[in-house]
Coordinates of C-alpha atoms and ligand atoms in Angstrom, one line a residue:
Chain A
X1 CA -17.1 87.4 17.9
X2 CA -14.8 84.5 18.4
X3 CA -16.0 81.3 19.8
X4 CA -14.9 81.8 23.8
X5 CA -15.3 85.8 23.9
X6 CA -18.7 86.8 24.8
X7 CA -20.3 85.8 22.1
X8 CA -23.2 88.1 21.6
X9 CA -21.8 90.6 24.5
X10 CA -21.9 89.9 27.6
X11 CA -25.2 91.3 28.9
X12 CA -27.1 89.4 26.3
X13 CA -25.5 86.3 26.7
X14 CA -26.3 86.5 30.6
X15 CA -30.0 87.6 29.3
X16 CA -30.3 84.6 27.5
X17 CA -28.9 82.0 30.1
X18 CA -31.3 83.7 32.4
X19 CA -34.2 83.2 30.1
X20 CA -33.4 79.8 29.2
X21 CA -33.1 78.5 32.7
X22 CA -36.2 80.5 33.6
X23 CA -38.0 78.2 31.3
X24 CA -36.2 75.2 32.3
X25 CA -37.2 76.1 36.0
X26 CA -41.1 76.4 34.9
X27 CA -41.5 73.2 33.0
X28 CA -42.4 71.1 35.5
X29 CA -45.3 73.3 35.8
X30 CA -46.9 72.2 32.3
X31 CA -44.6 69.0 31.2
X32 CA -45.5 65.9 31.2
X33 CA -42.7 64.1 33.6
X34 CA -41.5 62.0 30.4
X35 CA -40.1 65.4 29.2
X36 CA -38.6 66.2 32.5
X37 CA -36.9 62.5 32.5
X38 CA -35.2 63.4 28.7
X39 CA -34.5 66.5 30.1
X40 CA -32.8 65.3 33.4
X41 CA -30.9 62.8 30.8
X42 CA -30.0 65.5 29.1
X43 CA -28.6 67.2 31.7
X44 CA -26.2 64.6 32.5
X45 CA -25.1 64.2 29.2
X46 CA -25.1 67.6 28.9
X47 CA -22.1 68.0 31.5
X48 CA -20.0 65.3 29.8
X49 CA -20.3 66.7 26.4
X50 CA -19.9 70.3 27.7
X51 CA -16.9 68.9 29.6
X52 CA -15.5 67.5 26.1
X53 CA -15.9 70.5 24.2
X54 CA -13.5 71.9 26.8
X55 CA -10.7 69.2 25.1
X56 CA -12.4 69.1 22.0
X57 CA -13.4 72.4 21.1
X58 CA -11.4 74.7 23.2
X59 CA -8.1 72.8 23.4
X60 CA -7.9 71.1 19.8
X61 CA -7.8 67.5 21.6
X62 CA -10.2 65.1 20.3
X63 CA -10.8 62.5 23.0
X64 CA -12.8 59.1 21.7
X65 CA -12.9 57.9 26.0
X66 CA -14.8 60.5 27.8
X67 CA -17.2 58.5 29.0
X68 CA -14.6 56.6 31.1
X69 CA -14.9 59.4 33.7
X70 CA -18.6 59.3 33.5
X71 CA -18.6 56.0 34.3
X72 CA -15.7 56.3 36.6
X73 CA -17.7 58.2 38.7
X74 CA -20.9 56.7 38.1
X75 CA -19.4 53.5 39.3
X76 CA -18.1 54.8 42.4
X77 CA -21.1 56.5 43.5
X78 CA -23.1 53.4 42.9
X79 CA -21.1 51.0 44.5
X80 CA -20.5 53.4 47.4
X81 CA -24.5 53.5 47.7
X82 CA -25.4 50.0 47.2
X83 CA -22.4 47.9 48.0
X84 CA -21.7 50.3 51.2
X85 CA -24.4 52.6 51.9
X86 CA -22.9 55.7 51.8
X87 CA -24.7 58.6 52.0
X88 CA -25.1 60.9 49.2
X89 CA -22.5 63.9 49.8
X90 CA -19.6 61.8 50.7
X91 CA -20.3 59.2 47.9
X92 CA -20.6 62.2 45.6
X93 CA -17.4 63.8 46.7
X94 CA -15.3 60.0 46.3
X95 CA -16.8 59.8 43.1
X96 CA -15.7 62.9 41.7
X97 CA -12.1 62.1 43.6
X98 CA -12.6 58.7 41.6
X99 CA -12.8 60.5 38.2
X100 CA -10.4 63.1 38.8
X101 CA -7.4 60.6 39.5
X102 CA -8.4 58.3 36.7
X103 CA -7.9 61.3 34.4
X104 CA -5.0 62.4 36.2
X105 CA -3.5 59.1 35.3
X106 CA -4.6 58.4 31.8
X107 CA -3.5 62.1 31.0
X108 CA -0.1 61.2 31.7
X109 CA -0.4 58.5 29.3
X110 CA -2.4 60.3 26.8
X111 CA -1.4 63.9 26.5
X112 CA 2.2 63.5 25.1
X113 CA 0.2 61.9 21.8
X114 CA -1.2 64.5 19.1
X115 CA -3.6 64.2 16.7
X116 CA -4.9 60.5 15.7
X117 CA -2.4 59.1 18.1
X118 CA -4.3 61.1 21.0
X119 CA -7.9 59.7 19.5
X120 CA -6.3 56.4 19.5
X121 CA -4.7 56.4 23.2
X122 CA -7.9 58.2 24.9
X123 CA -10.2 55.1 23.3
X124 CA -7.6 52.2 24.7
X125 CA -7.7 54.0 27.9
X126 CA -11.4 54.2 27.6
X127 CA -11.5 50.4 26.7
X128 CA -9.6 49.8 29.8
X129 CA -12.4 51.1 32.0
X130 CA -15.0 49.3 30.1
X131 CA -13.1 46.0 30.7
X132 CA -13.2 46.9 34.7
X133 CA -16.8 47.6 34.6
X134 CA -17.6 43.8 32.6
X135 CA -14.7 42.2 34.6
X136 CA -14.3 42.5 38.0
X137 CA -18.3 41.2 38.6
X138 CA -17.9 41.3 42.2
X139 CA -17.8 44.9 42.3
X140 CA -19.6 46.3 39.0
X141 CA -22.3 43.5 38.6
X142 CA -20.4 42.8 35.4
X143 CA -22.8 42.1 32.2
X144 CA -25.7 43.0 34.2
X145 CA -24.8 46.4 35.7
X146 CA -25.0 47.5 38.9
X147 CA -28.9 47.8 39.9
X148 CA -30.8 50.0 42.8
X149 CA -28.9 52.9 43.0
X150 CA -31.4 54.9 45.6
X151 CA -31.9 58.1 45.0
X152 CA -30.4 60.8 46.7
X153 CA -31.0 61.9 50.2
X154 CA -29.8 65.7 50.3
X155 CA -30.4 66.4 54.0
X156 CA -33.4 66.2 56.3
X157 CA -36.8 65.9 54.1
X158 CA -34.7 66.5 51.0
X159 CA -35.5 63.2 49.2
X160 CA -35.1 63.5 45.7
X161 CA -37.4 60.0 45.2
X162 CA -39.6 61.7 42.6
X163 CA -38.6 63.2 39.3
X164 CA -39.8 66.9 40.2
X165 CA -37.4 67.4 43.0
X166 CA -34.6 65.4 41.1
X167 CA -35.2 67.7 37.7
X168 CA -34.5 70.6 40.2
X169 CA -31.4 69.2 41.9
X170 CA -30.3 68.4 38.2
X171 CA -31.1 71.6 36.9
X172 CA -29.3 73.7 39.8
X173 CA -26.2 71.4 39.5
X174 CA -26.3 71.6 35.8
X175 CA -26.5 75.3 36.0
X176 CA -23.6 75.6 38.3
X177 CA -21.4 73.3 36.3
X178 CA -22.0 75.4 33.0
X179 CA -21.6 78.1 34.6
X180 CA -18.2 77.2 36.0
X181 CA -17.3 75.7 32.8
X182 CA -18.0 78.9 31.2
X183 CA -16.5 81.0 33.6
X184 CA -13.4 78.5 32.7
X185 CA -13.5 79.4 28.7
X186 CA -13.4 83.3 29.6
X187 CA -10.4 82.9 31.8
X188 CA -6.8 83.5 31.0
X189 CA -6.6 79.7 31.2
X190 CA -9.6 79.5 29.0
X191 CA -7.5 81.5 26.6
X192 CA -4.1 79.4 27.0
X193 CA -6.7 76.8 25.8
X194 CA -7.4 78.3 22.6
X195 CA -3.8 79.3 22.3
X196 CA -3.0 75.7 22.4
X197 CA -5.5 74.5 19.6
X198 CA -3.9 77.0 17.1
X199 CA -0.8 76.7 17.5
X200 CA 1.9 74.7 20.1
X201 CA 5.0 76.0 18.7
X202 CA 3.7 79.4 19.2
X203 CA 2.9 78.9 22.5
X204 CA 6.0 77.4 23.4
X205 CA 8.2 80.2 21.8
X206 CA 6.3 82.6 24.3
X207 CA 6.9 80.7 27.2
X208 CA 4.1 78.7 27.9
X209 CA 4.3 74.9 29.0
X210 CA 2.0 73.4 26.6
X211 CA 2.3 70.2 28.2
X212 CA 0.9 71.2 31.4
X213 CA -2.3 73.5 30.0
X214 CA -3.0 70.1 28.1
X215 CA -3.0 68.0 31.1
X216 CA -4.7 70.4 33.6
X217 CA -7.8 70.9 31.1
X218 CA -7.5 67.1 30.7
X219 CA -8.5 66.3 34.4
X220 CA -10.6 69.4 34.7
X221 CA -12.7 67.8 31.8
X222 CA -12.6 64.3 33.5
X223 CA -13.8 65.8 36.8
X224 CA -16.6 67.6 34.9
X225 CA -17.4 64.2 33.0
X226 CA -17.7 62.6 36.5
X227 CA -20.1 65.3 37.9
X228 CA -22.2 64.3 34.9
X229 CA -22.0 60.8 35.5
X230 CA -22.2 60.7 39.5
X231 CA -25.6 62.7 38.7
X232 CA -26.6 60.2 36.1
X233 CA -26.1 56.7 38.2
X234 CA -28.3 58.4 41.0
X235 CA -31.0 59.4 38.5
X236 CA -30.9 56.4 36.5
X237 CA -30.7 53.9 39.5
X238 CA -28.4 51.7 37.2
X239 CA -25.4 52.0 35.2
X240 CA -23.5 49.3 33.5
X241 CA -20.9 48.9 31.0
X242 CA -22.7 50.3 27.9
X243 CA -22.2 53.6 29.9
X244 CA -18.6 53.6 29.7
X245 CA -18.4 51.9 26.0
X246 CA -16.8 53.3 23.1
X247 CA -20.4 53.8 21.8
X248 CA -21.1 56.0 24.9
X249 CA -17.9 58.4 24.3
X250 CA -18.4 58.5 20.2
X251 CA -21.9 59.5 21.1
X252 CA -20.5 62.3 23.6
X253 CA -18.0 63.4 21.0
X254 CA -21.4 63.3 18.0
X255 CA -23.3 65.8 20.6
X256 CA -20.1 68.1 20.7
X257 CA -19.7 68.5 17.0
X258 CA -23.5 68.4 16.2
X259 CA -24.1 71.2 19.1
X260 CA -21.0 73.0 17.6
X261 CA -17.7 72.5 18.9
X262 CA -15.8 75.5 20.4
X263 CA -19.4 77.2 21.5
X264 CA -19.7 75.1 25.1
X265 CA -23.7 75.5 25.0
X266 CA -23.8 73.8 22.1
X267 CA -22.7 70.5 23.6
X268 CA -25.6 71.2 25.9
X269 CA -27.7 71.6 22.3
X270 CA -25.9 68.4 20.9
X271 CA -27.1 66.1 24.1
X272 CA -30.7 67.7 24.3
X273 CA -30.9 67.0 20.4
X274 CA -29.7 62.8 20.5
X275 CA -31.1 62.3 24.1
X276 CA -34.9 63.6 22.8
X277 CA -34.6 61.8 19.2
X278 CA -33.3 58.6 19.9
X279 CA -36.1 58.3 22.4
X280 CA -38.8 59.6 20.6
X281 CA -37.5 58.3 17.8
X282 CA -36.8 54.8 18.8
X283 CA -40.1 54.4 19.7
X284 CA -41.4 55.0 16.5
X285 CA -38.7 52.9 14.6
X286 CA -36.0 50.5 15.2
X287 CA -33.9 52.2 12.7
X288 CA -32.4 54.6 15.6
X289 CA -28.7 54.0 14.4
X290 CA -29.6 55.0 10.4
X291 CA -31.5 58.0 11.3
X292 CA -28.7 59.2 13.4
X293 CA -25.9 58.4 10.5
X294 CA -28.4 60.7 8.2
X295 CA -28.3 63.5 10.7
X296 CA -24.9 63.1 11.1
X297 CA -24.4 63.6 7.3
X298 CA -26.4 66.3 7.1
X299 CA -24.7 68.7 9.9
X300 CA -21.4 67.8 8.2
X301 CA -22.6 68.8 4.8
X302 CA -25.6 71.9 6.1
X303 CA -23.9 72.9 9.6
X304 CA -20.3 71.8 9.7
X305 CA -20.0 74.5 12.7
X306 CA -22.6 72.7 14.3
X307 CA -26.3 73.9 15.5
X308 CA -25.1 76.9 17.5
X309 CA -22.3 78.0 15.0
X310 CA -24.4 78.0 12.4
X311 CA -26.8 79.6 14.3
X312 CA -24.6 82.3 15.9
X313 CA -23.6 82.7 11.7
X314 CA -27.2 83.3 10.6
X315 CA -27.3 85.6 13.5
X316 CA -24.7 87.7 12.7
X317 CA -26.0 87.9 9.0
X318 CA -29.7 88.8 10.0
X319 CA -28.6 91.3 12.0
X320 CA -24.8 92.6 11.2
X321 CA -23.8 94.9 14.5
X322 CA -22.7 98.8 13.1
X323 CA -18.9 98.0 11.8
X324 CA -19.8 94.2 11.9
X325 CA -16.7 92.6 13.2
X326 CA -14.5 95.0 14.2
X327 CA -17.4 96.0 16.8
X328 CA -15.4 96.3 20.5
X329 CA -16.9 94.0 22.6
X330 CA -18.7 96.6 25.3
X331 CA -16.0 95.3 28.0
X332 CA -13.1 95.2 25.9
X333 CA -12.5 98.9 26.0
X334 CA -9.8 99.4 28.8
X335 CA -10.9 102.6 30.9
X336 CA -8.9 105.6 29.8
Chain B
X1 CA 34.1 91.8 23.9
X2 CA 31.2 92.0 26.4
X3 CA 29.3 89.0 28.0
X4 CA 28.2 86.0 26.2
X5 CA 24.4 86.1 25.5
X6 CA 24.5 82.9 23.4
X7 CA 27.2 80.7 22.9
X8 CA 27.1 77.4 20.5
X9 CA 29.4 74.6 21.0
X10 CA 30.0 71.7 18.1
X11 CA 26.2 71.9 17.3
X12 CA 24.8 69.3 15.1
X13 CA 21.3 68.2 13.9
X14 CA 20.6 65.2 11.8
X15 CA 17.0 64.2 10.2
X16 CA 17.6 60.6 9.5
X17 CA 20.5 60.6 6.9
X18 CA 20.5 64.6 6.7
X19 CA 23.0 66.5 8.7
X20 CA 21.0 69.7 8.5
X21 CA 23.7 71.2 11.1
X22 CA 27.3 70.1 11.4
X23 CA 29.1 71.5 14.5
X24 CA 28.4 75.3 14.6
X25 CA 30.4 77.2 16.8
X26 CA 29.0 80.6 17.7
X27 CA 29.5 83.2 20.3
X28 CA 27.4 86.3 20.1
X29 CA 28.0 89.1 22.9
X30 CA 25.4 90.9 24.5
X31 CA 23.6 93.7 22.7
X32 CA 25.1 92.6 19.4
X33 CA 23.2 92.6 15.9
X34 CA 24.2 89.4 14.1
X35 CA 22.5 88.3 10.5
X36 CA 22.5 84.6 9.8
X37 CA 22.6 84.3 5.9
X38 CA 22.8 81.3 3.7
X39 CA 21.1 80.0 1.0
X40 CA 17.7 78.0 1.1
X41 CA 18.5 75.0 3.0
X42 CA 21.6 75.7 4.2
X43 CA 20.0 74.8 8.2
X44 CA 19.4 78.8 9.2
X45 CA 15.5 77.8 10.5
X46 CA 17.2 74.8 12.0
X47 CA 19.8 76.4 13.9
X48 CA 16.9 78.5 15.6
X49 CA 14.7 75.9 16.2
X50 CA 17.8 74.5 18.2
X51 CA 18.5 77.5 20.0
X52 CA 14.9 77.9 21.0
X53 CA 14.8 74.2 22.0
X54 CA 11.9 73.5 19.4
X55 CA 14.3 70.6 18.6
X56 CA 17.4 69.1 20.5
X57 CA 20.5 68.8 18.8
X58 CA 22.4 65.6 18.3
X59 CA 25.3 66.6 19.4
X60 CA 27.1 70.0 20.9
X61 CA 26.2 71.9 24.2
X62 CA 24.4 75.6 23.9
X63 CA 24.6 78.2 26.4
X64 CA 22.2 81.2 27.2
X65 CA 23.2 84.1 29.5
X66 CA 25.9 81.7 30.5
X67 CA 23.8 79.0 31.6
X68 CA 24.1 75.6 29.6
X69 CA 20.3 75.3 28.5
X70 CA 21.1 72.6 26.1
X71 CA 18.5 70.1 27.8
X72 CA 16.0 72.9 29.0
X73 CA 12.6 72.6 27.4
X74 CA 11.6 75.6 24.9
X75 CA 9.2 77.3 27.4
X76 CA 11.9 77.4 30.1
X77 CA 14.4 79.2 27.5
X78 CA 11.6 81.8 26.6
X79 CA 11.1 82.6 30.1
X80 CA 14.7 83.2 30.5
X81 CA 14.2 86.2 27.8
X82 CA 14.8 84.5 24.4
X83 CA 12.3 85.4 22.1
X84 CA 11.8 84.5 18.1
X85 CA 9.5 85.0 15.5
X86 CA 8.9 82.3 12.5
X87 CA 9.5 82.0 9.1
X88 CA 6.2 80.4 8.2
X89 CA 4.0 83.2 10.1
X90 CA 2.5 81.5 13.2
X91 CA 0.1 83.0 14.9
X92 CA -3.2 82.3 16.5
X93 CA -5.1 82.4 13.6
X94 CA -8.9 81.7 14.6
X95 CA -8.4 84.0 17.7
X96 CA -8.5 88.4 17.4
X97 CA -5.9 90.5 17.0
X98 CA -6.0 91.4 20.7
X99 CA -6.2 87.9 22.0
X100 CA -3.3 87.1 20.2
X101 CA -1.2 89.8 22.1
X102 CA -2.9 88.8 25.3
X103 CA -1.7 85.6 25.1
X104 CA 1.9 87.3 24.3
X105 CA 1.6 89.5 27.5
X106 CA 0.6 87.0 30.1
X107 CA 2.7 84.3 28.7
X108 CA 5.3 84.8 31.7
X109 CA 3.2 85.7 34.6
X110 CA 1.5 83.0 36.5
X111 CA -1.8 84.8 36.4
X112 CA -2.1 82.5 32.7
X113 CA -3.4 79.7 35.1
X114 CA -6.2 81.7 36.5
X115 CA -9.5 80.0 35.9
X116 CA -12.2 81.8 37.5
X117 CA -11.7 85.6 37.1
X118 CA -12.6 86.6 33.7
X119 CA -9.6 88.1 31.1
X120 CA -11.7 91.0 30.7
X121 CA -11.9 92.6 34.0
X122 CA -8.0 92.7 34.0
X123 CA -8.0 96.2 32.8
X124 CA -4.1 96.5 33.4
X125 CA -3.8 94.0 30.8
X126 CA -5.7 95.2 28.3
X127 CA -4.2 98.7 28.1
X128 CA -0.7 96.8 27.7
X129 CA -2.2 95.0 24.7
X130 CA -3.9 98.4 23.5
X131 CA -0.3 100.3 23.9
X132 CA 1.4 97.6 22.2
X133 CA -1.0 97.8 19.0
X134 CA -1.8 101.5 19.0
X135 CA 1.9 102.2 17.7
X136 CA 2.2 99.3 14.8
X137 CA -1.4 100.9 13.3
X138 CA -3.3 97.5 14.8
X139 CA -5.6 98.8 17.4
X140 CA -8.2 99.4 14.9
X141 CA -8.1 95.5 14.0
X142 CA -7.9 94.7 17.5
X143 CA -11.0 92.5 17.1
X144 CA -10.3 90.9 13.7
X145 CA -9.6 87.2 14.0
X146 CA -5.9 87.1 12.6
X147 CA -6.6 85.2 9.4
X148 CA -8.2 88.0 7.8
X149 CA -5.5 90.1 8.3
X150 CA -3.6 91.0 5.3
X151 CA -0.3 89.4 5.2
X152 CA 1.6 92.2 5.9
X153 CA -0.3 92.8 9.1
X154 CA 0.2 89.2 10.2
X155 CA 4.3 90.0 9.8
X156 CA 3.7 92.8 12.2
X157 CA 1.5 90.9 14.6
X158 CA 4.7 87.8 13.9
X159 CA 7.1 90.2 15.7
X160 CA 5.0 92.4 18.1
X161 CA 4.5 89.1 19.7
X162 CA 7.7 88.2 20.2
X163 CA 8.3 91.4 21.6
X164 CA 5.6 91.6 24.2
X165 CA 7.0 89.5 26.9
X166 CA 10.2 91.8 26.9
X167 CA 13.1 89.4 25.4
X168 CA 16.7 90.1 25.9
X169 CA 17.8 87.8 22.8
X170 CA 15.4 88.0 19.7
X171 CA 15.6 85.5 17.0
X172 CA 14.1 87.0 13.9
X173 CA 13.4 84.1 10.9
X174 CA 12.8 86.0 7.8
X175 CA 10.9 88.7 9.1
X176 CA 10.6 90.5 6.1
X177 CA 10.0 87.5 3.8
X178 CA 7.4 88.3 1.5
X179 CA 6.9 91.6 2.2
X180 CA 6.4 94.6 -0.6
X181 CA 9.5 96.8 -0.9
X182 CA 8.0 99.7 0.7
X183 CA 7.2 97.8 3.8
X184 CA 10.4 96.0 3.9
X185 CA 12.1 98.9 4.6
X186 CA 10.1 99.7 6.9
X187 CA 10.4 96.1 8.7
X188 CA 14.4 97.3 8.8
X189 CA 13.9 100.8 10.3
X190 CA 11.9 99.1 13.1
X191 CA 14.6 96.4 13.8
X192 CA 16.9 99.2 13.8
X193 CA 14.8 101.1 16.0
X194 CA 14.2 98.2 18.9
X195 CA 16.2 98.9 22.2
X196 CA 19.9 98.8 21.9
X197 CA 20.4 96.7 24.5
X198 CA 18.4 93.9 23.1
X199 CA 20.6 91.1 21.1
X200 CA 19.4 90.1 17.4
X201 CA 20.0 87.4 15.2
X202 CA 18.4 87.9 12.0
X203 CA 17.8 85.4 9.2
X204 CA 17.7 87.7 5.8
X205 CA 17.8 87.1 2.5
X206 CA 17.3 90.7 1.3
X207 CA 21.1 92.3 1.9
X208 CA 19.7 95.5 2.0
X209 CA 17.4 94.8 5.4
X210 CA 20.2 92.5 6.8
X211 CA 23.1 95.2 6.2
X212 CA 20.3 98.0 7.1
X213 CA 20.2 96.3 10.7
X214 CA 23.1 94.1 11.8
X215 CA 27.1 95.0 11.8
X216 CA 28.2 91.2 11.6
X217 CA 27.2 88.1 9.7
X218 CA 27.5 84.3 10.2
X219 CA 27.0 82.7 6.7
X220 CA 25.8 79.5 6.9
X221 CA 26.4 76.6 3.9
X222 CA 25.3 73.0 3.9
X223 CA 24.8 73.4 7.4
X224 CA 28.4 74.7 8.5
X225 CA 29.6 78.4 9.0
X226 CA 31.6 79.3 6.5
X227 CA 32.5 82.6 7.1
X228 CA 31.8 85.0 9.6
X229 CA 32.9 88.6 10.4
X230 CA 31.6 92.5 9.7
X231 CA 29.5 92.8 6.8
X232 CA 32.1 94.5 4.6
X233 CA 34.3 91.2 5.5
X234 CA 31.6 88.9 4.5
X235 CA 30.7 90.5 1.5
X236 CA 34.6 90.8 0.3
X237 CA 34.8 86.6 0.9
X238 CA 35.2 85.3 -2.1
X239 CA 33.7 81.9 -1.0
X240 CA 31.0 83.7 0.5
X241 CA 30.6 85.3 -3.4
X242 CA 30.9 82.3 -4.9
X243 CA 28.4 80.3 -2.5
X244 CA 25.7 83.0 -1.8
X245 CA 26.6 86.5 -2.6
X246 CA 27.6 85.5 -6.2
X247 CA 24.2 83.5 -7.3
X248 CA 22.2 87.0 -5.1
X249 CA 24.1 89.1 -7.7
X250 CA 24.0 86.6 -10.8
X251 CA 20.3 86.9 -10.1
X252 CA 20.5 90.9 -9.7
X253 CA 22.3 91.0 -12.6
X254 CA 20.1 89.1 -15.0
Ligands
ADP1 N1 11.4 68.8 11.0 C1 12.5 68.5 9.8 N2 13.0 67.3 9.4 C2 13.5 66.8 8.2 N3 14.3 67.3 7.8 C3 14.5 69.0 7.8 C4 13.4 69.2 8.7 N4 13.6 70.4 9.1 C5 14.4 70.8 7.8 N5 14.9 69.8 7.4 C6 15.9 70.1 6.2 O1 17.0 70.7 7.1 C7 17.7 71.1 5.9 C8 18.0 72.8 6.5 O2 17.0 73.4 6.7 P1 16.4 74.7 7.2 O3 17.3 74.8 8.4 O4 14.7 74.9 7.0 O5 17.0 75.7 6.3 P2 17.0 77.3 6.0 O6 16.2 78.0 6.9 O7 18.2 78.1 5.9 O8 16.6 77.4 4.7 C9 16.9 71.2 4.8 O9 17.4 70.8 3.8 C10 15.4 70.6 5.3 O10 14.7 69.9 4.5
MG2 MG1 14.3 78.8 7.2

């Protein structure tokens, strides 16, 4: 089935999501805290990567500045928490608002451009945020970053100081964000994004305001990226210019491509792959970038649709459904 | 003559040094069926692009249903009831046949902005998609990606998408191009059978298809209108025979 439809049928994908969620919920009972730490990082980056996939895989907009919104929200939350002692929920709300405002402004500049020009403009806009993080020392701490962001106090008795409670909180936030983005891809609006990706001129001829659809997608993706960034700031306790750098944006794009662009869930898989490999391998060798390059080359050669894309293709070959690709999705049949 | 559906006044369009359209003036009354013919490169597709708003004219004015739309965005003209097909097949190739039709059906409804309720829950919309695909014989392929369709089926879908939004004016850019003789006749019959109130502009190289469908012809050559009138009058026009029909007949005689 096509990316963004119900890939395995609605029932099967719901079962799969529930199984993964149950496994992740049970994990703290058996797994060492180090793995919970890596998974929590995966959640933060994964939310950003999934939101980037809304742009790259669904709308056909390859942004190379998506860490900007992650960073704007992360810094906003960090500054409010450390300098103004503002509580978690209001700080989170303001952090998301900041990401949305910046995405709404940058979108005005970026959306008119197409192809490589869009890539370059988003890159340049991302560098503005990096420059701010680096130069606005009194606010951001400059090169040293912003330290001492406290773990959130959700409510009376709900202090997420320990890794396990934070892990659960991050899991819930991630599940909700992933669910919301997943719903978006299945909505009428989600279909219009894939239509824009396939043919803008046909969309215009049908009566779609292509600019507006791209712009809305851009702002929504920025908002979710900001959610990932705020979660990251509270978890990590520290944000620095590296988190909004070009490398951070390129990493997010890599997660999308490795996982399989246009699959949404693949981006979370790509995030897990990068976070785990980076942390496990850089303990053994200094050659992380070399290994990353090799992974990228291998994936482009052997799994150009990414891990999830390749797995879907394999699954389709292993278990062809009767009538294969023509088989209607269960819910596709209108009730006569 | 009835009300004018489409009026062009002195419309020109340049591409750098090339003047693809030169001072085109055109009046198409409501319900008319008009063919635009002319050799390759005459400016026919450019004319369509300027009418739909895909390209801005360099000079001149365009009126649609009496309203000046010269500066109006393409999607707004579509919302006014202007539909088109493309000479080079322009579909959502990695989406399924059904998804293509759903996009066309929801294009003019505010529900296209709905972000939460899954599209698949909209049983009424799915029914409309099915009732559009079934008579065309495409329903059994509704879950197939469009790029896997045969060329003939893609050309069929090209027209179906343009009709899904129930336009009042339809611009068809060589709908039968590349089809087999049998498929061409079928396409001609299909276009001829469309609602009589629908205004149709048809770019067509195949004279048999054009003569089957239209009552008037506009001949374009090097970006200018060189003849206009009933099919018989245009066919008999010596200038037209020289630049267009002549070459076709010469080719046919070979
Ligand atoms: N986007 C464009 N940029 C530059 N030149 C163009 C463009 N579109 C069309 N042309 C040129 O304009 C002329 C008319 O093209 P077109 O309208 O496609 O002709 P027709 O449809 O009658 O075959 C041709 O010389 C073509 O090369
Ligand atoms: Mg043409």
